[in-house]
mmCIF file of C-alpha atoms in Angstrom:
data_model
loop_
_atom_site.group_PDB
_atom_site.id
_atom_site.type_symbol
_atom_site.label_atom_id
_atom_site.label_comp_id
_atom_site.label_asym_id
_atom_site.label_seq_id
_atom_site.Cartn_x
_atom_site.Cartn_y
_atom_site.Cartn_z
ATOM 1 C CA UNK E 12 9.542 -13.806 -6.379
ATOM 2 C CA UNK E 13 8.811 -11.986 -3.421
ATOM 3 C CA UNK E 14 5.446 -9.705 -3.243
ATOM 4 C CA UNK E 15 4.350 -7.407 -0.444
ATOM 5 C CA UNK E 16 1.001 -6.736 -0.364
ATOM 6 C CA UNK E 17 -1.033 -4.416 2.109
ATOM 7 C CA UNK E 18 -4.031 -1.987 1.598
ATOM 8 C CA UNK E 19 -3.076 1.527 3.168
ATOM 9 C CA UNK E 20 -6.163 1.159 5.401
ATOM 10 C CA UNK E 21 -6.563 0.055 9.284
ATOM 11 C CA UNK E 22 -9.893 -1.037 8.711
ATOM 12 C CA UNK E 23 -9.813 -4.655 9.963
ATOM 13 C CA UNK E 24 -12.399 -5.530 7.197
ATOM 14 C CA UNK E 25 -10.375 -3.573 4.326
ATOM 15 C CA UNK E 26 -11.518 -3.602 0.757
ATOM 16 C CA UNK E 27 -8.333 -2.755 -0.276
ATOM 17 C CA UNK E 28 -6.432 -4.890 1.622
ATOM 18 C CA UNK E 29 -8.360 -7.386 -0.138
ATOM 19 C CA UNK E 30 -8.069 -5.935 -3.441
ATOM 20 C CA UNK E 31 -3.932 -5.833 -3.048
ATOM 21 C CA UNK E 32 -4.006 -9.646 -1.727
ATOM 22 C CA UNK E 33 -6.052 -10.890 -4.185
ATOM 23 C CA UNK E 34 -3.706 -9.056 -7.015
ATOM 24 C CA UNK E 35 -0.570 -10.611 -5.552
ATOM 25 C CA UNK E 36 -2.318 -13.739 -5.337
ATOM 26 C CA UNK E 37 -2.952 -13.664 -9.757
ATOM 27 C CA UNK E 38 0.793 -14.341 -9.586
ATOM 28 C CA UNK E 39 1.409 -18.183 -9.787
ATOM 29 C CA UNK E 40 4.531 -19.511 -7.106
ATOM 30 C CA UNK E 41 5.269 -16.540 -5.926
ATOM 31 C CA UNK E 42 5.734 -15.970 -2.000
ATOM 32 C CA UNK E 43 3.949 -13.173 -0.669
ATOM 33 C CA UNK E 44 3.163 -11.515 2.522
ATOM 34 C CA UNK E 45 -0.286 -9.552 3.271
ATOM 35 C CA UNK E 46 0.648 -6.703 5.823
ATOM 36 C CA UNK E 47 -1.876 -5.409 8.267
ATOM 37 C CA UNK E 48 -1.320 -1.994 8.863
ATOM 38 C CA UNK E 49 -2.581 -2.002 12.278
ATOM 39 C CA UNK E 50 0.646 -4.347 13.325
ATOM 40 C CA UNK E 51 1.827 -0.723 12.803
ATOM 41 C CA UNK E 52 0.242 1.071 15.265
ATOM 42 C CA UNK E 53 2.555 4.212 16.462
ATOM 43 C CA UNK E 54 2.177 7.504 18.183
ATOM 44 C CA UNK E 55 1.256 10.318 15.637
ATOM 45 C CA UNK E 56 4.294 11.496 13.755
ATOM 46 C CA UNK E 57 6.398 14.879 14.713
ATOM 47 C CA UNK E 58 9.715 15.942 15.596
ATOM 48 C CA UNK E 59 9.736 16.505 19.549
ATOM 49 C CA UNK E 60 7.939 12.893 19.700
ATOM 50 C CA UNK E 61 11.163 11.613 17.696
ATOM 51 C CA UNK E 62 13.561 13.545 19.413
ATOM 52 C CA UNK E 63 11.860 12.273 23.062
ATOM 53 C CA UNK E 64 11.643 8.545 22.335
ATOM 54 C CA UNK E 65 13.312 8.286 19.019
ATOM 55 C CA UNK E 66 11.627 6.463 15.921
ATOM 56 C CA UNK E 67 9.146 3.370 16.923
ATOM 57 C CA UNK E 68 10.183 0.029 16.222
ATOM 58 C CA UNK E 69 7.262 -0.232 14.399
ATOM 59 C CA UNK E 70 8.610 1.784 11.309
ATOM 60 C CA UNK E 71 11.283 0.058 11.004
ATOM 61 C CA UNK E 72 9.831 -3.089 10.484
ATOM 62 C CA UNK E 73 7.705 -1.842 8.035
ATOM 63 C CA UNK E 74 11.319 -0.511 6.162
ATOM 64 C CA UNK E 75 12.690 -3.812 6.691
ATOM 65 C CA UNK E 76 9.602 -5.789 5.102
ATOM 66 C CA UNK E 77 10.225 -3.299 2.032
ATOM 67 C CA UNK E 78 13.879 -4.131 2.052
ATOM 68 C CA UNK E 79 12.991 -7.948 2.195
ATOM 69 C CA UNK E 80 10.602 -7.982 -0.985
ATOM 70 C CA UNK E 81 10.879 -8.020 -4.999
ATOM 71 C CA UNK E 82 7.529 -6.209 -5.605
ATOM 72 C CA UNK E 83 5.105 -4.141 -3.842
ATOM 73 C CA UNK E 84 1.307 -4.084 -4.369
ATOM 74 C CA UNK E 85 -0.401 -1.321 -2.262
ATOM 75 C CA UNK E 86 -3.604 -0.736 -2.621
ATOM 76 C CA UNK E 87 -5.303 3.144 -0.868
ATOM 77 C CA UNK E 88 -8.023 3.976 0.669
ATOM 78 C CA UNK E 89 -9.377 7.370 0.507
ATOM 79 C CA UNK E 90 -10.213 9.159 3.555
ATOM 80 C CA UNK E 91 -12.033 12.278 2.727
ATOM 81 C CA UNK E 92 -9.793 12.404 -0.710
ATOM 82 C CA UNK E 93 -6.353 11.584 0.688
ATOM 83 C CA UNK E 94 -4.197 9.336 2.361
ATOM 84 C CA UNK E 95 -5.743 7.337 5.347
ATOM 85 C CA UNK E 96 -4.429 8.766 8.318
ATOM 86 C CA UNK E 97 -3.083 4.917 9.258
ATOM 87 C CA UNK E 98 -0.807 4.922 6.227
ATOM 88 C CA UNK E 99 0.534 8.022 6.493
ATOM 89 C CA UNK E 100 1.808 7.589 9.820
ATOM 90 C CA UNK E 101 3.397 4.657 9.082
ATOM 91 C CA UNK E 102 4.953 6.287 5.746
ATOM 92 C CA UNK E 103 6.232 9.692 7.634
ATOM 93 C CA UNK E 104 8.101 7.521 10.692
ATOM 94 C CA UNK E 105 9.498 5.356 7.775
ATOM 95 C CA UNK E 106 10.873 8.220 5.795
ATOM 96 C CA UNK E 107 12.786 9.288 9.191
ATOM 97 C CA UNK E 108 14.594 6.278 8.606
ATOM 98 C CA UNK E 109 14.795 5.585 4.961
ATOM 99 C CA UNK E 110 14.137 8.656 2.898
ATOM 100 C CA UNK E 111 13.852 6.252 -0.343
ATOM 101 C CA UNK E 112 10.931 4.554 1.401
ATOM 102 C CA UNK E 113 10.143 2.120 -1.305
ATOM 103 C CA UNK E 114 13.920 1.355 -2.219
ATOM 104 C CA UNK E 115 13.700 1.516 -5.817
ATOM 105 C CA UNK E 116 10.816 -1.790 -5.709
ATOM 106 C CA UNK E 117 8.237 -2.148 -8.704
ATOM 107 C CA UNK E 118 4.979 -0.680 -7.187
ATOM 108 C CA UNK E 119 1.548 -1.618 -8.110
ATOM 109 C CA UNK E 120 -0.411 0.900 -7.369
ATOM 110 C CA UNK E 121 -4.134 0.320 -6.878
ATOM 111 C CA UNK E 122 -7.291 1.960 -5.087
ATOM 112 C CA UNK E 123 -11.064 0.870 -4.342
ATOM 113 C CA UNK E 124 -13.770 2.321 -2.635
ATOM 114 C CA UNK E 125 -17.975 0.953 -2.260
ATOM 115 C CA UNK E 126 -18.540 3.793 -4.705
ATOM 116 C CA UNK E 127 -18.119 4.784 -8.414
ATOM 117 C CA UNK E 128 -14.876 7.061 -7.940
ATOM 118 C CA UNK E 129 -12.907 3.621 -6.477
ATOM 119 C CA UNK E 130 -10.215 6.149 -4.562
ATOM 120 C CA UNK E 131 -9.472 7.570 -7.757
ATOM 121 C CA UNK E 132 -8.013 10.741 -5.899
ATOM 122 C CA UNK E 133 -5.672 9.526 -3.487
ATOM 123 C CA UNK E 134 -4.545 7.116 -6.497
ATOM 124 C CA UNK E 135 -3.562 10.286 -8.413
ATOM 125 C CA UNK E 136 -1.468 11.280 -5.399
ATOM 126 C CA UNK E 137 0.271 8.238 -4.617
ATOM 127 C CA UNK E 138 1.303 7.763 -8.275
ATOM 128 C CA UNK E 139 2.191 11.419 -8.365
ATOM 129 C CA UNK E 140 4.808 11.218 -5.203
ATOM 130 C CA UNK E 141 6.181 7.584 -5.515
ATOM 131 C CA UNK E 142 9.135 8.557 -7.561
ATOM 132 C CA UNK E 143 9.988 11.035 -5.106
ATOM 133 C CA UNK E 144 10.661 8.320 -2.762
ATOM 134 C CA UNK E 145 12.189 5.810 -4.590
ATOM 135 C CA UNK E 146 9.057 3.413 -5.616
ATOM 136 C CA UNK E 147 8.757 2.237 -9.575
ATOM 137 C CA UNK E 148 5.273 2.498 -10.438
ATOM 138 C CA UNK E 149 4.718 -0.403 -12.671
ATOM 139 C CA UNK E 150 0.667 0.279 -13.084
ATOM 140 C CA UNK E 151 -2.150 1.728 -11.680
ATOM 141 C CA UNK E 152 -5.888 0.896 -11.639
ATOM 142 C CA UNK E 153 -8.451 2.578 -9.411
ATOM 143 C CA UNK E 154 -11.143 -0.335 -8.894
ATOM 144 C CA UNK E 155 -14.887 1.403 -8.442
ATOM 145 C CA UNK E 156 -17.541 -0.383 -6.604
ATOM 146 C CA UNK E 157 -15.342 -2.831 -5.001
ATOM 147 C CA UNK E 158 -18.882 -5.078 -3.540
ATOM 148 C CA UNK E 159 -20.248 -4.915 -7.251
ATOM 149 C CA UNK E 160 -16.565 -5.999 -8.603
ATOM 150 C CA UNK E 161 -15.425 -8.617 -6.109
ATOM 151 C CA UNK E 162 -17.683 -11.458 -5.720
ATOM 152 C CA UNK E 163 -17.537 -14.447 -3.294
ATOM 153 C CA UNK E 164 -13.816 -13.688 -3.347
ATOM 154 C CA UNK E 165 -13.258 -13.392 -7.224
ATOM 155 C CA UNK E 166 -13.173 -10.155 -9.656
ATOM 156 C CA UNK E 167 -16.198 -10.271 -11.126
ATOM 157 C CA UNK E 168 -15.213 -7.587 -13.959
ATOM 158 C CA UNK E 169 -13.700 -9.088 -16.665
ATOM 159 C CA UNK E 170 -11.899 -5.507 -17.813
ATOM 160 C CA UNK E 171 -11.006 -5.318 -14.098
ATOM 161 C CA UNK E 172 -9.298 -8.533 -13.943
ATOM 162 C CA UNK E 173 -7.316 -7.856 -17.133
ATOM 163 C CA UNK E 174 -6.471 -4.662 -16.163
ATOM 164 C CA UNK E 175 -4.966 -6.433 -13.132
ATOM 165 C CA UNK E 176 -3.385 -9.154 -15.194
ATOM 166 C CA UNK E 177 -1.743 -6.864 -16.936
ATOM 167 C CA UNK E 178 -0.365 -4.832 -14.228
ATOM 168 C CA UNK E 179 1.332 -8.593 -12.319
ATOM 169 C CA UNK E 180 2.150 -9.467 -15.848
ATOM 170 C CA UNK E 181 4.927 -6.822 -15.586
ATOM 171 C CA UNK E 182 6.751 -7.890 -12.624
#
């Protein structure tokens, strides 16, 4: 089995880029790759920028890494209750070239923040639009307190980490 992974963040230190490794890591043999988001890095999205230069390479690599995977686990950060501007960058040049974005791929959907909401609102919202472009939510679980959860590298939170079981346990 192939697994994505990436957290929807360009923060070099992301939680939830941890937070979707480590979940693609609870599955035993399977091959998985960790994207960094900021391996991404394209001008800002809109149509005279497209019709100028055309779509960035960029995007569709990150369409082809889609196409070339079983599973997806993404996990979002919440930037002032929304997408991260990184991600949704990447996600509006990638619809340009693939309107189905995920291709019909199981999603795990997660989210973590430092504090007690864990990204809860841009969870809703990714949940709420994957269908529209082809993605097969599988489970979601918005992670709170990511520092006081993850520990030395390990989920600490023994609800957590069934919650998460549970969710890989269905791919």
């Amino acid at each position: 089995m192939k697994i994505l992974a990436f957290g929807a963040s360009s923060s070099r230190q992301s939680i939830n880029k941890a937070l979707a490794s480590y979940t693609a890591n609870l599955v035993a043999g399977a091959e998985i790759t960790v994207l960094d988001l900021n391996d991404f890095d394209m001008p800002i999205f809109s149509e005279d920028i497209e019709k100028s230069m055309g779509v960035p390479v960029q995007a569709q690599a990150f369409v082809d890494a889609i196409a070339q995977t079983d599973v997806i686990v993404v996990s979002f950060a919440e930037h002032n209750g929304s997408y991260s501007a990184a991600y949704k960058n990447i996600f509006d040049w990638a619809s340009r070239i693939e309107k189905a974005v995920y291709q019909n791929k199981p999603i795990a959907v997660l989210s973590t923040s430092p504090g007690p909401g864990g990204a809860s609102s841009v969870l809703a919202q990714a949940v709420n639009s994957m269908p529209f472009f082809k993605g097969s939510v599988i489970g979601s679980l918005s992670v709170p307190s990511f520092y006081d959860v993850m520990i030395d590298g390990e989920i600490a939170n023994a609800s957590i980490k069934q919650a998460l079981l549970g969710i890989v346990a269905k791919f």
